[in-house]
Each structure stands twice: as structure tokens, then as C-alpha cells.
mmCIF file with all atom_site columns, C-alpha atoms in Angstrom:
data_model
loop_
_atom_site.group_PDB
_atom_site.id
_atom_site.type_symbol
_atom_site.label_atom_id
_atom_site.label_alt_id
_atom_site.label_comp_id
_atom_site.label_asym_id
_atom_site.label_entity_id
_atom_site.label_seq_id
_atom_site.pdbx_PDB_ins_code
_atom_site.Cartn_x
_atom_site.Cartn_y
_atom_site.Cartn_z
_atom_site.occupancy
_atom_site.B_iso_or_equiv
_atom_site.pdbx_formal_charge
_atom_site.auth_seq_id
_atom_site.auth_comp_id
_atom_site.auth_asym_id
_atom_site.auth_atom_id
_atom_site.pdbx_PDB_model_num
ATOM 1   C CA . MET A 1 1   ? -23.614 -76.781 -2.327  1.00 91.00 ? 1   MET A CA 1
ATOM 2   C CA . ARG A 1 2   ? -25.869 -74.292 -0.577  1.00 94.00 ? 2   ARG A CA 1
ATOM 3   C CA . THR A 1 3   ? -29.362 -73.964 -1.997  1.00 94.00 ? 3   THR A CA 1
ATOM 4   C CA . GLY A 1 4   ? -29.353 -71.542 -4.928  1.00 96.00 ? 4   GLY A CA 1
ATOM 5   C CA . TYR A 1 5   ? -25.562 -71.558 -5.322  1.00 97.00 ? 5   TYR A CA 1
ATOM 6   C CA . GLU A 1 6   ? -23.515 -73.167 -8.068  1.00 98.00 ? 6   GLU A CA 1
ATOM 7   C CA . GLY A 1 7   ? -20.074 -72.867 -9.624  1.00 98.00 ? 7   GLY A CA 1
ATOM 8   C CA . THR A 1 8   ? -18.420 -74.248 -12.743 1.00 98.00 ? 8   THR A CA 1
ATOM 9   C CA . GLY A 1 9   ? -14.863 -74.328 -14.013 1.00 98.00 ? 9   GLY A CA 1
ATOM 10  C CA . PRO A 1 10  ? -11.528 -75.973 -13.203 1.00 98.00 ? 10  PRO A CA 1
ATOM 11  C CA . GLY A 1 11  ? -10.612 -76.929 -9.651  1.00 98.00 ? 11  GLY A CA 1
ATOM 12  C CA . ALA A 1 12  ? -12.410 -77.091 -6.322  1.00 97.00 ? 12  ALA A CA 1
ATOM 13  C CA . ILE A 1 13  ? -15.729 -75.249 -5.876  1.00 98.00 ? 13  ILE A CA 1
ATOM 14  C CA . THR A 1 14  ? -16.811 -74.050 -2.421  1.00 97.00 ? 14  THR A CA 1
ATOM 15  C CA . PRO A 1 15  ? -20.375 -74.458 -1.020  1.00 96.00 ? 15  PRO A CA 1
ATOM 16  C CA . ASP A 1 16  ? -21.287 -70.927 -2.153  1.00 95.00 ? 16  ASP A CA 1
ATOM 17  C CA . GLY A 1 17  ? -20.081 -71.481 -5.715  1.00 97.00 ? 17  GLY A CA 1
ATOM 18  C CA . CYS A 1 18  ? -16.630 -69.872 -5.494  1.00 98.00 ? 18  CYS A CA 1
ATOM 19  C CA . ALA A 1 19  ? -13.832 -71.498 -7.495  1.00 98.00 ? 19  ALA A CA 1
ATOM 20  C CA . VAL A 1 20  ? -10.589 -71.721 -5.548  1.00 98.00 ? 20  VAL A CA 1
ATOM 21  C CA . GLU A 1 21  ? -8.387  -71.507 -8.653  1.00 98.00 ? 21  GLU A CA 1
ATOM 22  C CA . LEU A 1 22  ? -10.305 -68.463 -9.875  1.00 98.00 ? 22  LEU A CA 1
ATOM 23  C CA . TYR A 1 23  ? -9.923  -66.594 -6.603  1.00 97.00 ? 23  TYR A CA 1
ATOM 24  C CA . SER A 1 24  ? -6.205  -67.358 -6.655  1.00 97.00 ? 24  SER A CA 1
ATOM 25  C CA . ARG A 1 25  ? -6.034  -65.381 -9.896  1.00 97.00 ? 25  ARG A CA 1
ATOM 26  C CA . LEU A 1 26  ? -8.167  -62.393 -8.917  1.00 96.00 ? 26  LEU A CA 1
ATOM 27  C CA . PRO A 1 27  ? -6.110  -59.269 -8.167  1.00 95.00 ? 27  PRO A CA 1
ATOM 28  C CA . VAL A 1 28  ? -6.435  -57.273 -4.986  1.00 95.00 ? 28  VAL A CA 1
ATOM 29  C CA . GLU A 1 29  ? -7.938  -53.868 -5.752  1.00 93.00 ? 29  GLU A CA 1
ATOM 30  C CA . GLY A 1 30  ? -8.516  -51.015 -3.287  1.00 94.00 ? 30  GLY A CA 1
ATOM 31  C CA . GLU A 1 31  ? -9.529  -53.052 -0.236  1.00 97.00 ? 31  GLU A CA 1
ATOM 32  C CA . PRO A 1 32  ? -6.236  -52.817 1.727   1.00 97.00 ? 32  PRO A CA 1
ATOM 33  C CA . ASP A 1 33  ? -6.127  -49.043 1.253   1.00 97.00 ? 33  ASP A CA 1
ATOM 34  C CA . ILE A 1 34  ? -9.711  -48.715 2.495   1.00 98.00 ? 34  ILE A CA 1
ATOM 35  C CA . VAL A 1 35  ? -8.964  -50.800 5.582   1.00 98.00 ? 35  VAL A CA 1
ATOM 36  C CA . ALA A 1 36  ? -5.720  -49.008 6.363   1.00 97.00 ? 36  ALA A CA 1
ATOM 37  C CA . GLY A 1 37  ? -7.411  -45.618 6.056   1.00 97.00 ? 37  GLY A CA 1
ATOM 38  C CA . ALA A 1 38  ? -10.209 -46.495 8.475   1.00 98.00 ? 38  ALA A CA 1
ATOM 39  C CA . VAL A 1 39  ? -8.504  -48.303 11.378  1.00 98.00 ? 39  VAL A CA 1
ATOM 40  C CA . PRO A 1 40  ? -5.465  -47.846 13.642  1.00 97.00 ? 40  PRO A CA 1
ATOM 41  C CA . ALA A 1 41  ? -2.076  -49.082 12.442  1.00 97.00 ? 41  ALA A CA 1
ATOM 42  C CA . GLY A 1 42  ? -1.251  -52.584 13.639  1.00 97.00 ? 42  GLY A CA 1
ATOM 43  C CA . ALA A 1 43  ? -4.829  -53.390 14.652  1.00 98.00 ? 43  ALA A CA 1
ATOM 44  C CA . ARG A 1 44  ? -5.976  -56.950 15.308  1.00 98.00 ? 44  ARG A CA 1
ATOM 45  C CA . VAL A 1 45  ? -8.252  -57.858 12.409  1.00 98.00 ? 45  VAL A CA 1
ATOM 46  C CA . LEU A 1 46  ? -10.787 -60.678 12.178  1.00 99.00 ? 46  LEU A CA 1
ATOM 47  C CA . GLU A 1 47  ? -11.320 -61.277 8.461   1.00 98.00 ? 47  GLU A CA 1
ATOM 48  C CA . LEU A 1 48  ? -14.526 -63.195 7.752   1.00 98.00 ? 48  LEU A CA 1
ATOM 49  C CA . GLY A 1 49  ? -14.685 -65.085 4.453   1.00 98.00 ? 49  GLY A CA 1
ATOM 50  C CA . CYS A 1 50  ? -10.991 -64.617 3.689   1.00 98.00 ? 50  CYS A CA 1
ATOM 51  C CA . GLY A 1 51  ? -10.878 -66.969 0.696   1.00 98.00 ? 51  GLY A CA 1
ATOM 52  C CA . VAL A 1 52  ? -7.344  -67.566 -0.573  1.00 98.00 ? 52  VAL A CA 1
ATOM 53  C CA . GLY A 1 53  ? -5.956  -64.521 1.257   1.00 98.00 ? 53  GLY A CA 1
ATOM 54  C CA . ARG A 1 54  ? -6.323  -61.984 -1.548  1.00 97.00 ? 54  ARG A CA 1
ATOM 55  C CA . VAL A 1 55  ? -6.856  -59.211 1.028   1.00 98.00 ? 55  VAL A CA 1
ATOM 56  C CA . THR A 1 56  ? -5.256  -61.033 3.966   1.00 98.00 ? 56  THR A CA 1
ATOM 57  C CA . HIS A 1 57  ? -1.759  -60.960 2.536   1.00 98.00 ? 57  HIS A CA 1
ATOM 58  C CA . PRO A 1 58  ? -1.623  -57.205 1.793   1.00 98.00 ? 58  PRO A CA 1
ATOM 59  C CA . LEU A 1 59  ? -2.975  -56.494 5.292   1.00 98.00 ? 59  LEU A CA 1
ATOM 60  C CA . LEU A 1 60  ? -0.211  -58.615 6.826   1.00 98.00 ? 60  LEU A CA 1
ATOM 61  C CA . GLU A 1 61  ? 2.355   -56.728 4.745   1.00 98.00 ? 61  GLU A CA 1
ATOM 62  C CA . ARG A 1 62  ? 1.021   -53.476 6.215   1.00 98.00 ? 62  ARG A CA 1
ATOM 63  C CA . GLY A 1 63  ? 1.583   -54.702 9.764   1.00 98.00 ? 63  GLY A CA 1
ATOM 64  C CA . PHE A 1 64  ? -1.906  -55.831 10.747  1.00 98.00 ? 64  PHE A CA 1
ATOM 65  C CA . GLU A 1 65  ? -2.406  -58.981 12.825  1.00 98.00 ? 65  GLU A CA 1
ATOM 66  C CA . VAL A 1 66  ? -4.988  -61.051 10.962  1.00 98.00 ? 66  VAL A CA 1
ATOM 67  C CA . THR A 1 67  ? -7.143  -63.993 11.968  1.00 98.00 ? 67  THR A CA 1
ATOM 68  C CA . ALA A 1 68  ? -8.531  -65.351 8.695   1.00 98.00 ? 68  ALA A CA 1
ATOM 69  C CA . VAL A 1 69  ? -11.790 -67.343 8.661   1.00 98.00 ? 69  VAL A CA 1
ATOM 70  C CA . ASP A 1 70  ? -13.244 -69.417 5.836   1.00 98.00 ? 70  ASP A CA 1
ATOM 71  C CA . GLU A 1 71  ? -15.363 -72.562 5.554   1.00 97.00 ? 71  GLU A CA 1
ATOM 72  C CA . SER A 1 72  ? -13.311 -73.977 2.667   1.00 98.00 ? 72  SER A CA 1
ATOM 73  C CA . PRO A 1 73  ? -10.161 -75.961 3.530   1.00 98.00 ? 73  PRO A CA 1
ATOM 74  C CA . GLU A 1 74  ? -8.984  -75.550 -0.075  1.00 98.00 ? 74  GLU A CA 1
ATOM 75  C CA . MET A 1 75  ? -9.189  -71.771 0.308   1.00 98.00 ? 75  MET A CA 1
ATOM 76  C CA . LEU A 1 76  ? -7.404  -71.746 3.664   1.00 98.00 ? 76  LEU A CA 1
ATOM 77  C CA . GLU A 1 77  ? -4.536  -73.846 2.276   1.00 98.00 ? 77  GLU A CA 1
ATOM 78  C CA . ARG A 1 78  ? -3.566  -70.799 0.184   1.00 98.00 ? 78  ARG A CA 1
ATOM 79  C CA . VAL A 1 79  ? -3.407  -68.380 3.128   1.00 98.00 ? 79  VAL A CA 1
ATOM 80  C CA . ARG A 1 80  ? 0.113   -67.652 4.393   1.00 98.00 ? 80  ARG A CA 1
ATOM 81  C CA . GLY A 1 81  ? 1.274   -65.839 7.521   1.00 98.00 ? 81  GLY A CA 1
ATOM 82  C CA . ALA A 1 82  ? -2.089  -65.445 9.248   1.00 98.00 ? 82  ALA A CA 1
ATOM 83  C CA . ARG A 1 83  ? -3.794  -67.460 11.937  1.00 98.00 ? 83  ARG A CA 1
ATOM 84  C CA . THR A 1 84  ? -6.504  -69.412 10.116  1.00 98.00 ? 84  THR A CA 1
ATOM 85  C CA . VAL A 1 85  ? -9.816  -70.792 11.370  1.00 98.00 ? 85  VAL A CA 1
ATOM 86  C CA . ARG A 1 86  ? -12.067 -73.108 9.375   1.00 98.00 ? 86  ARG A CA 1
ATOM 87  C CA . SER A 1 87  ? -15.706 -72.195 10.028  1.00 98.00 ? 87  SER A CA 1
ATOM 88  C CA . THR A 1 88  ? -18.781 -70.737 8.446   1.00 98.00 ? 88  THR A CA 1
ATOM 89  C CA . ILE A 1 89  ? -19.141 -67.080 9.350   1.00 98.00 ? 89  ILE A CA 1
ATOM 90  C CA . GLU A 1 90  ? -22.533 -67.523 10.991  1.00 98.00 ? 90  GLU A CA 1
ATOM 91  C CA . GLY A 1 91  ? -21.237 -70.479 13.026  1.00 97.00 ? 91  GLY A CA 1
ATOM 92  C CA . LEU A 1 92  ? -18.005 -68.886 14.258  1.00 98.00 ? 92  LEU A CA 1
ATOM 93  C CA . ASP A 1 93  ? -17.446 -68.648 18.000  1.00 95.00 ? 93  ASP A CA 1
ATOM 94  C CA . LEU A 1 94  ? -13.937 -67.882 19.255  1.00 98.00 ? 94  LEU A CA 1
ATOM 95  C CA . GLY A 1 95  ? -14.832 -68.215 22.915  1.00 96.00 ? 95  GLY A CA 1
ATOM 96  C CA . GLY A 1 96  ? -15.248 -64.582 23.800  1.00 96.00 ? 96  GLY A CA 1
ATOM 97  C CA . GLU A 1 97  ? -12.205 -63.324 21.877  1.00 98.00 ? 97  GLU A CA 1
ATOM 98  C CA . LYS A 1 98  ? -12.589 -59.718 20.692  1.00 98.00 ? 98  LYS A CA 1
ATOM 99  C CA . PHE A 1 99  ? -10.899 -57.836 17.859  1.00 98.00 ? 99  PHE A CA 1
ATOM 100 C CA . ASP A 1 100 ? -10.111 -54.206 17.082  1.00 98.00 ? 100 ASP A CA 1
ATOM 101 C CA . VAL A 1 101 ? -11.522 -54.671 13.584  1.00 98.00 ? 101 VAL A CA 1
ATOM 102 C CA . VAL A 1 102 ? -13.948 -57.167 12.067  1.00 98.00 ? 102 VAL A CA 1
ATOM 103 C CA . LEU A 1 103 ? -13.874 -57.265 8.267   1.00 98.00 ? 103 LEU A CA 1
ATOM 104 C CA . LEU A 1 104 ? -16.870 -58.531 6.276   1.00 98.00 ? 104 LEU A CA 1
ATOM 105 C CA . ALA A 1 105 ? -16.029 -57.913 2.608   1.00 98.00 ? 105 ALA A CA 1
ATOM 106 C CA . SER A 1 106 ? -17.062 -59.412 -0.745  1.00 97.00 ? 106 SER A CA 1
ATOM 107 C CA . ILE A 1 107 ? -20.728 -58.262 -0.386  1.00 97.00 ? 107 ILE A CA 1
ATOM 108 C CA . LEU A 1 108 ? -21.334 -61.195 1.983   1.00 98.00 ? 108 LEU A CA 1
ATOM 109 C CA . VAL A 1 109 ? -23.738 -59.028 3.979   1.00 98.00 ? 109 VAL A CA 1
ATOM 110 C CA . ASN A 1 110 ? -26.077 -59.104 0.967   1.00 98.00 ? 110 ASN A CA 1
ATOM 111 C CA . THR A 1 111 ? -26.589 -62.859 1.029   1.00 98.00 ? 111 THR A CA 1
ATOM 112 C CA . GLY A 1 112 ? -30.069 -63.866 -0.068  1.00 97.00 ? 112 GLY A CA 1
ATOM 113 C CA . ASP A 1 113 ? -30.555 -66.027 3.027   1.00 97.00 ? 113 ASP A CA 1
ATOM 114 C CA . ALA A 1 114 ? -31.981 -63.823 5.797   1.00 96.00 ? 114 ALA A CA 1
ATOM 115 C CA . ALA A 1 115 ? -31.049 -66.269 8.566   1.00 97.00 ? 115 ALA A CA 1
ATOM 116 C CA . VAL A 1 116 ? -27.452 -66.486 7.359   1.00 97.00 ? 116 VAL A CA 1
ATOM 117 C CA . ARG A 1 117 ? -27.204 -62.691 7.097   1.00 98.00 ? 117 ARG A CA 1
ATOM 118 C CA . ARG A 1 118 ? -28.452 -62.242 10.648  1.00 98.00 ? 118 ARG A CA 1
ATOM 119 C CA . GLY A 1 119 ? -26.055 -64.965 11.798  1.00 98.00 ? 119 GLY A CA 1
ATOM 120 C CA . MET A 1 120 ? -23.158 -63.202 10.101  1.00 98.00 ? 120 MET A CA 1
ATOM 121 C CA . LEU A 1 121 ? -23.974 -59.870 11.711  1.00 98.00 ? 121 LEU A CA 1
ATOM 122 C CA . ASP A 1 122 ? -24.406 -61.541 15.101  1.00 98.00 ? 122 ASP A CA 1
ATOM 123 C CA . THR A 1 123 ? -20.918 -63.038 14.654  1.00 98.00 ? 123 THR A CA 1
ATOM 124 C CA . VAL A 1 124 ? -19.563 -59.604 13.783  1.00 98.00 ? 124 VAL A CA 1
ATOM 125 C CA . ARG A 1 125 ? -21.122 -58.022 16.874  1.00 98.00 ? 125 ARG A CA 1
ATOM 126 C CA . ARG A 1 126 ? -19.983 -60.854 19.140  1.00 98.00 ? 126 ARG A CA 1
ATOM 127 C CA . HIS A 1 127 ? -16.346 -60.555 18.080  1.00 98.00 ? 127 HIS A CA 1
ATOM 128 C CA . VAL A 1 128 ? -15.815 -56.789 17.803  1.00 98.00 ? 128 VAL A CA 1
ATOM 129 C CA . ALA A 1 129 ? -14.376 -54.984 20.817  1.00 98.00 ? 129 ALA A CA 1
ATOM 130 C CA . ASP A 1 130 ? -16.614 -52.389 22.437  1.00 97.00 ? 130 ASP A CA 1
ATOM 131 C CA . ASP A 1 131 ? -14.244 -49.661 21.233  1.00 98.00 ? 131 ASP A CA 1
ATOM 132 C CA . GLY A 1 132 ? -13.563 -51.416 17.919  1.00 98.00 ? 132 GLY A CA 1
ATOM 133 C CA . CYS A 1 133 ? -15.106 -51.119 14.482  1.00 98.00 ? 133 CYS A CA 1
ATOM 134 C CA . VAL A 1 134 ? -16.545 -53.186 11.665  1.00 98.00 ? 134 VAL A CA 1
ATOM 135 C CA . LEU A 1 135 ? -15.729 -52.685 7.985   1.00 98.00 ? 135 LEU A CA 1
ATOM 136 C CA . ILE A 1 136 ? -18.423 -53.989 5.639   1.00 98.00 ? 136 ILE A CA 1
ATOM 137 C CA . GLN A 1 137 ? -18.605 -54.079 1.850   1.00 98.00 ? 137 GLN A CA 1
ATOM 138 C CA . ARG A 1 138 ? -22.190 -53.915 0.577   1.00 98.00 ? 138 ARG A CA 1
ATOM 139 C CA . VAL A 1 139 ? -23.681 -54.174 -2.905  1.00 97.00 ? 139 VAL A CA 1
ATOM 140 C CA . ARG A 1 140 ? -23.458 -50.963 -4.896  1.00 95.00 ? 140 ARG A CA 1
ATOM 141 C CA . ASP A 1 141 ? -26.853 -49.437 -5.584  1.00 94.00 ? 141 ASP A CA 1
ATOM 142 C CA . GLY A 1 142 ? -28.045 -50.447 -9.066  1.00 94.00 ? 142 GLY A CA 1
ATOM 143 C CA . ALA A 1 143 ? -25.362 -53.099 -9.525  1.00 95.00 ? 143 ALA A CA 1
ATOM 144 C CA . TYR A 1 144 ? -27.861 -55.712 -10.703 1.00 95.00 ? 144 TYR A CA 1
ATOM 145 C CA . GLU A 1 145 ? -29.718 -53.523 -13.179 1.00 93.00 ? 145 GLU A CA 1
ATOM 146 C CA . ASP A 1 146 ? -29.309 -53.194 -16.971 1.00 94.00 ? 146 ASP A CA 1
ATOM 147 C CA . LEU A 1 147 ? -27.707 -56.600 -17.479 1.00 96.00 ? 147 LEU A CA 1
ATOM 148 C CA . PRO A 1 148 ? -25.762 -58.124 -19.109 1.00 96.00 ? 148 PRO A CA 1
ATOM 149 C CA . LYS A 1 149 ? -22.705 -55.923 -18.618 1.00 96.00 ? 149 LYS A CA 1
ATOM 150 C CA . GLU A 1 150 ? -19.012 -56.561 -18.323 1.00 96.00 ? 150 GLU A CA 1
ATOM 151 C CA . ARG A 1 151 ? -15.766 -55.127 -17.004 1.00 96.00 ? 151 ARG A CA 1
ATOM 152 C CA . ARG A 1 152 ? -12.378 -55.772 -18.522 1.00 97.00 ? 152 ARG A CA 1
ATOM 153 C CA . LEU A 1 153 ? -9.332  -55.897 -16.224 1.00 95.00 ? 153 LEU A CA 1
ATOM 154 C CA . GLU A 1 154 ? -6.594  -55.280 -18.766 1.00 95.00 ? 154 GLU A CA 1
ATOM 155 C CA . GLU A 1 155 ? -3.579  -55.700 -16.473 1.00 91.00 ? 155 GLU A CA 1
ATOM 156 C CA . ALA A 1 156 ? -4.892  -59.012 -15.144 1.00 93.00 ? 156 ALA A CA 1
ATOM 157 C CA . GLY A 1 157 ? -5.943  -60.118 -18.627 1.00 96.00 ? 157 GLY A CA 1
ATOM 158 C CA . PHE A 1 158 ? -9.544  -61.198 -18.040 1.00 98.00 ? 158 PHE A CA 1
ATOM 159 C CA . THR A 1 159 ? -13.158 -60.055 -18.248 1.00 98.00 ? 159 THR A CA 1
ATOM 160 C CA . ILE A 1 160 ? -15.900 -60.184 -15.616 1.00 98.00 ? 160 ILE A CA 1
ATOM 161 C CA . ARG A 1 161 ? -19.344 -60.483 -17.197 1.00 98.00 ? 161 ARG A CA 1
ATOM 162 C CA . MET A 1 162 ? -22.535 -60.126 -15.167 1.00 97.00 ? 162 MET A CA 1
ATOM 163 C CA . VAL A 1 163 ? -24.795 -62.417 -17.172 1.00 97.00 ? 163 VAL A CA 1
ATOM 164 C CA . SER A 1 164 ? -28.186 -62.322 -15.464 1.00 97.00 ? 164 SER A CA 1
ATOM 165 C CA . SER A 1 165 ? -30.056 -61.491 -12.276 1.00 97.00 ? 165 SER A CA 1
ATOM 166 C CA . GLU A 1 166 ? -33.581 -62.838 -11.890 1.00 97.00 ? 166 GLU A CA 1
ATOM 167 C CA . PRO A 1 167 ? -35.992 -62.236 -8.989  1.00 97.00 ? 167 PRO A CA 1
ATOM 168 C CA . VAL A 1 168 ? -36.813 -65.301 -6.888  1.00 97.00 ? 168 VAL A CA 1
ATOM 169 C CA . GLY A 1 169 ? -39.003 -63.612 -4.255  1.00 97.00 ? 169 GLY A CA 1
ATOM 170 C CA . GLY A 1 170 ? -38.738 -61.282 -1.297  1.00 96.00 ? 170 GLY A CA 1
ATOM 171 C CA . GLY A 1 171 ? -36.358 -58.953 -3.117  1.00 97.00 ? 171 GLY A CA 1
ATOM 172 C CA . VAL A 1 172 ? -33.802 -61.766 -3.499  1.00 98.00 ? 172 VAL A CA 1
ATOM 173 C CA . ARG A 1 173 ? -32.229 -62.287 -6.922  1.00 98.00 ? 173 ARG A CA 1
ATOM 174 C CA . SER A 1 174 ? -30.530 -65.315 -8.482  1.00 98.00 ? 174 SER A CA 1
ATOM 175 C CA . SER A 1 175 ? -27.485 -63.884 -10.226 1.00 98.00 ? 175 SER A CA 1
ATOM 176 C CA . THR A 1 176 ? -24.861 -65.414 -12.503 1.00 98.00 ? 176 THR A CA 1
ATOM 177 C CA . VAL A 1 177 ? -21.419 -64.001 -13.272 1.00 98.00 ? 177 VAL A CA 1
ATOM 178 C CA . GLU A 1 178 ? -18.748 -65.261 -15.680 1.00 98.00 ? 178 GLU A CA 1
ATOM 179 C CA . TYR A 1 179 ? -14.976 -64.842 -15.382 1.00 98.00 ? 179 TYR A CA 1
ATOM 180 C CA . LEU A 1 180 ? -13.406 -65.134 -18.824 1.00 98.00 ? 180 LEU A CA 1
ATOM 181 C CA . PHE A 1 181 ? -9.674  -65.888 -19.010 1.00 98.00 ? 181 PHE A CA 1
ATOM 182 C CA . PRO A 1 182 ? -7.735  -66.832 -22.171 1.00 97.00 ? 182 PRO A CA 1
ATOM 183 C CA . ASP A 1 183 ? -7.201  -70.359 -20.842 1.00 98.00 ? 183 ASP A CA 1
ATOM 184 C CA . ALA A 1 184 ? -10.265 -70.966 -18.629 1.00 98.00 ? 184 ALA A CA 1
ATOM 185 C CA . VAL A 1 185 ? -13.810 -69.856 -17.844 1.00 98.00 ? 185 VAL A CA 1
ATOM 186 C CA . TRP A 1 186 ? -15.499 -69.919 -14.459 1.00 98.00 ? 186 TRP A CA 1
ATOM 187 C CA . THR A 1 187 ? -19.108 -69.148 -13.559 1.00 98.00 ? 187 THR A CA 1
ATOM 188 C CA . GLN A 1 188 ? -20.776 -68.526 -10.230 1.00 98.00 ? 188 GLN A CA 1
ATOM 189 C CA . THR A 1 189 ? -24.505 -68.457 -9.500  1.00 98.00 ? 189 THR A CA 1
ATOM 190 C CA . TYR A 1 190 ? -25.573 -67.060 -6.145  1.00 98.00 ? 190 TYR A CA 1
ATOM 191 C CA . ARG A 1 191 ? -28.495 -65.478 -4.335  1.00 98.00 ? 191 ARG A CA 1
ATOM 192 C CA . ILE A 1 192 ? -28.229 -61.837 -3.427  1.00 98.00 ? 192 ILE A CA 1
ATOM 193 C CA . LEU A 1 193 ? -30.449 -59.310 -1.661  1.00 98.00 ? 193 LEU A CA 1
ATOM 194 C CA . PRO A 1 194 ? -29.686 -55.766 -2.843  1.00 97.00 ? 194 PRO A CA 1
ATOM 195 C CA . MET A 1 195 ? -30.517 -53.453 0.074   1.00 97.00 ? 195 MET A CA 1
ATOM 196 C CA . THR A 1 196 ? -31.083 -49.722 0.129   1.00 95.00 ? 196 THR A CA 1
ATOM 197 C CA . PRO A 1 197 ? -28.905 -47.853 2.628   1.00 94.00 ? 197 PRO A CA 1
ATOM 198 C CA . GLU A 1 198 ? -31.946 -47.642 4.910   1.00 96.00 ? 198 GLU A CA 1
ATOM 199 C CA . GLN A 1 199 ? -32.532 -51.411 4.763   1.00 97.00 ? 199 GLN A CA 1
ATOM 200 C CA . PHE A 1 200 ? -28.844 -52.056 5.332   1.00 98.00 ? 200 PHE A CA 1
ATOM 201 C CA . GLU A 1 201 ? -28.705 -49.752 8.338   1.00 98.00 ? 201 GLU A CA 1
ATOM 202 C CA . GLN A 1 202 ? -31.767 -51.459 9.807   1.00 98.00 ? 202 GLN A CA 1
ATOM 203 C CA . ALA A 1 203 ? -30.078 -54.854 9.438   1.00 98.00 ? 203 ALA A CA 1
ATOM 204 C CA . LEU A 1 204 ? -27.099 -53.453 11.346  1.00 98.00 ? 204 LEU A CA 1
ATOM 205 C CA . ALA A 1 205 ? -29.364 -52.025 14.041  1.00 98.00 ? 205 ALA A CA 1
ATOM 206 C CA . ASP A 1 206 ? -31.074 -55.385 14.495  1.00 98.00 ? 206 ASP A CA 1
ATOM 207 C CA . ALA A 1 207 ? -27.646 -56.847 15.300  1.00 98.00 ? 207 ALA A CA 1
ATOM 208 C CA . GLY A 1 208 ? -26.606 -54.064 17.700  1.00 98.00 ? 208 GLY A CA 1
ATOM 209 C CA . LEU A 1 209 ? -24.473 -52.115 15.225  1.00 98.00 ? 209 LEU A CA 1
ATOM 210 C CA . LYS A 1 210 ? -24.703 -48.660 13.670  1.00 98.00 ? 210 LYS A CA 1
ATOM 211 C CA . VAL A 1 211 ? -23.044 -46.822 10.798  1.00 98.00 ? 211 VAL A CA 1
ATOM 212 C CA . ASP A 1 212 ? -20.176 -44.594 11.843  1.00 98.00 ? 212 ASP A CA 1
ATOM 213 C CA . ARG A 1 213 ? -19.552 -43.363 8.305   1.00 98.00 ? 213 ARG A CA 1
ATOM 214 C CA . TYR A 1 214 ? -19.529 -44.440 4.679   1.00 98.00 ? 214 TYR A CA 1
ATOM 215 C CA . LEU A 1 215 ? -15.956 -44.754 3.464   1.00 98.00 ? 215 LEU A CA 1
ATOM 216 C CA . THR A 1 216 ? -16.514 -44.444 -0.288  1.00 97.00 ? 216 THR A CA 1
ATOM 217 C CA . ASP A 1 217 ? -18.610 -42.078 -2.389  1.00 96.00 ? 217 ASP A CA 1
ATOM 218 C CA . ASP A 1 218 ? -20.726 -44.956 -3.727  1.00 95.00 ? 218 ASP A CA 1
ATOM 219 C CA . ARG A 1 219 ? -21.472 -46.043 -0.118  1.00 96.00 ? 219 ARG A CA 1
ATOM 220 C CA . VAL A 1 220 ? -20.221 -49.560 -0.832  1.00 97.00 ? 220 VAL A CA 1
ATOM 221 C CA . TRP A 1 221 ? -17.679 -49.565 2.006   1.00 98.00 ? 221 TRP A CA 1
ATOM 222 C CA . VAL A 1 222 ? -18.998 -48.807 5.487   1.00 98.00 ? 222 VAL A CA 1
ATOM 223 C CA . ARG A 1 223 ? -17.428 -48.302 8.886   1.00 98.00 ? 223 ARG A CA 1
ATOM 224 C CA . ALA A 1 224 ? -19.789 -49.437 11.633  1.00 98.00 ? 224 ALA A CA 1
ATOM 225 C CA . VAL A 1 225 ? -19.448 -49.547 15.418  1.00 98.00 ? 225 VAL A CA 1
ATOM 226 C CA . PRO A 1 226 ? -21.300 -51.214 18.294  1.00 98.00 ? 226 PRO A CA 1
ATOM 227 C CA . ALA A 1 227 ? -24.550 -49.398 19.012  1.00 96.00 ? 227 ALA A CA 1
#
């Protein structure tokens, strides 16, 4: 496990505390619509941290060509129809290959490890075409305040409960979330750095990227381009 990360519950747990069986149950939400609305039809997409293919599969159904990257072999075993690559995001090097779109979802950009975050953004910049774009999902402002709080997904039949988020220094927080199903419970503890839009944009600039536009009113989804 990575330092500061932990997961509990049935099945395999990845180094960042994600449970493979849990992610196989999580429904896709608005991510495919956001991607499709921000990039050309049929674009070549590099999806970083693809997990079990929750977003990969809908993108393939919409006609995108997807290369799906994850460090977990158990996650990649669940991906169907895409080219898959086993690698950490920060360690990925596809030998100069470039993509129309690089996708960095699941608030990975807000990792609490500054070196990993810079490595991720360097990977993004290295693999996006000069005329391509990057789609990033960042932490919603205020998401880790006023805890505990929960969200019920009625159609999927489970509850997500943000249990706690404690400061550990340098703006980084140790946060724990529970996923409560009728037949199983999973938890994940991880380190997160909530960033203001200004801090986020500076992190992009340090990696040679810049915001093209925010794609959602809450500024969680961002379209960036090479600077």
C-alpha cells in the first residue's frame, strides 16, 4: 500500500486503497457525456487510472479509441475492448506516442503526494498532442468540509458516506469514505490536497499546461491544453 492509503472490504485492494469489487459495482454518472461534449468524435483517448473500465466502456460505445492505463492487474482484467497498459500514471512512458485527448479523472490530480501529482501532470503533457486537449476532474471546492455527510444512490442501491477528513500538514488531508451496500461495506482512506482554482491552474502551468475552459458550473471538470 502507498503511505497514507488503506482499503477494507471484500476482494482485492489496490495500492491506493481502491477495492476492485467495489469499483465494479459503481455506476457511471455524467463522465462520458462531459468527455463527448468537449472533444472531437472518434478521438484517440488516453485514459489514466481507468480502474475496471467504468468510464472506458461507455467511451468505446460512443466510438472513441481508448488506451486504458492502470497499475492494478485486477482492475485491468475487467476492462474489455480497449488497449490496456499496466503502469502507474507517473511512471507511464509510451515511447513518444501522442493522443488527441488525455483523461485524468477521479480527482487523481488532487493526490496528497506533490511528487506524484507533478509526475502525473508531466505524463499528461508528454502524451497529449500539440493540438490535443486534457480533461481533468478536480476536487469540488468545499467537498471536505462539514463532515460527516452522505449521498444515497437510490437506483444503484447504496450509500456513500464521507466519514472524516483530518489535516496532516501542508494543506494535505487524510480522508476516509465508506460505501455501504446491503450485502457488503468497503472503506477507503487516502490523502488529498484540495486546491483552489488558482493553485490548480498554477500546478498545470508548472507542467506546461493551461486551462482552456471549465466544463461544469462547479469547476470540477476542466479542459486544458498545452501552454
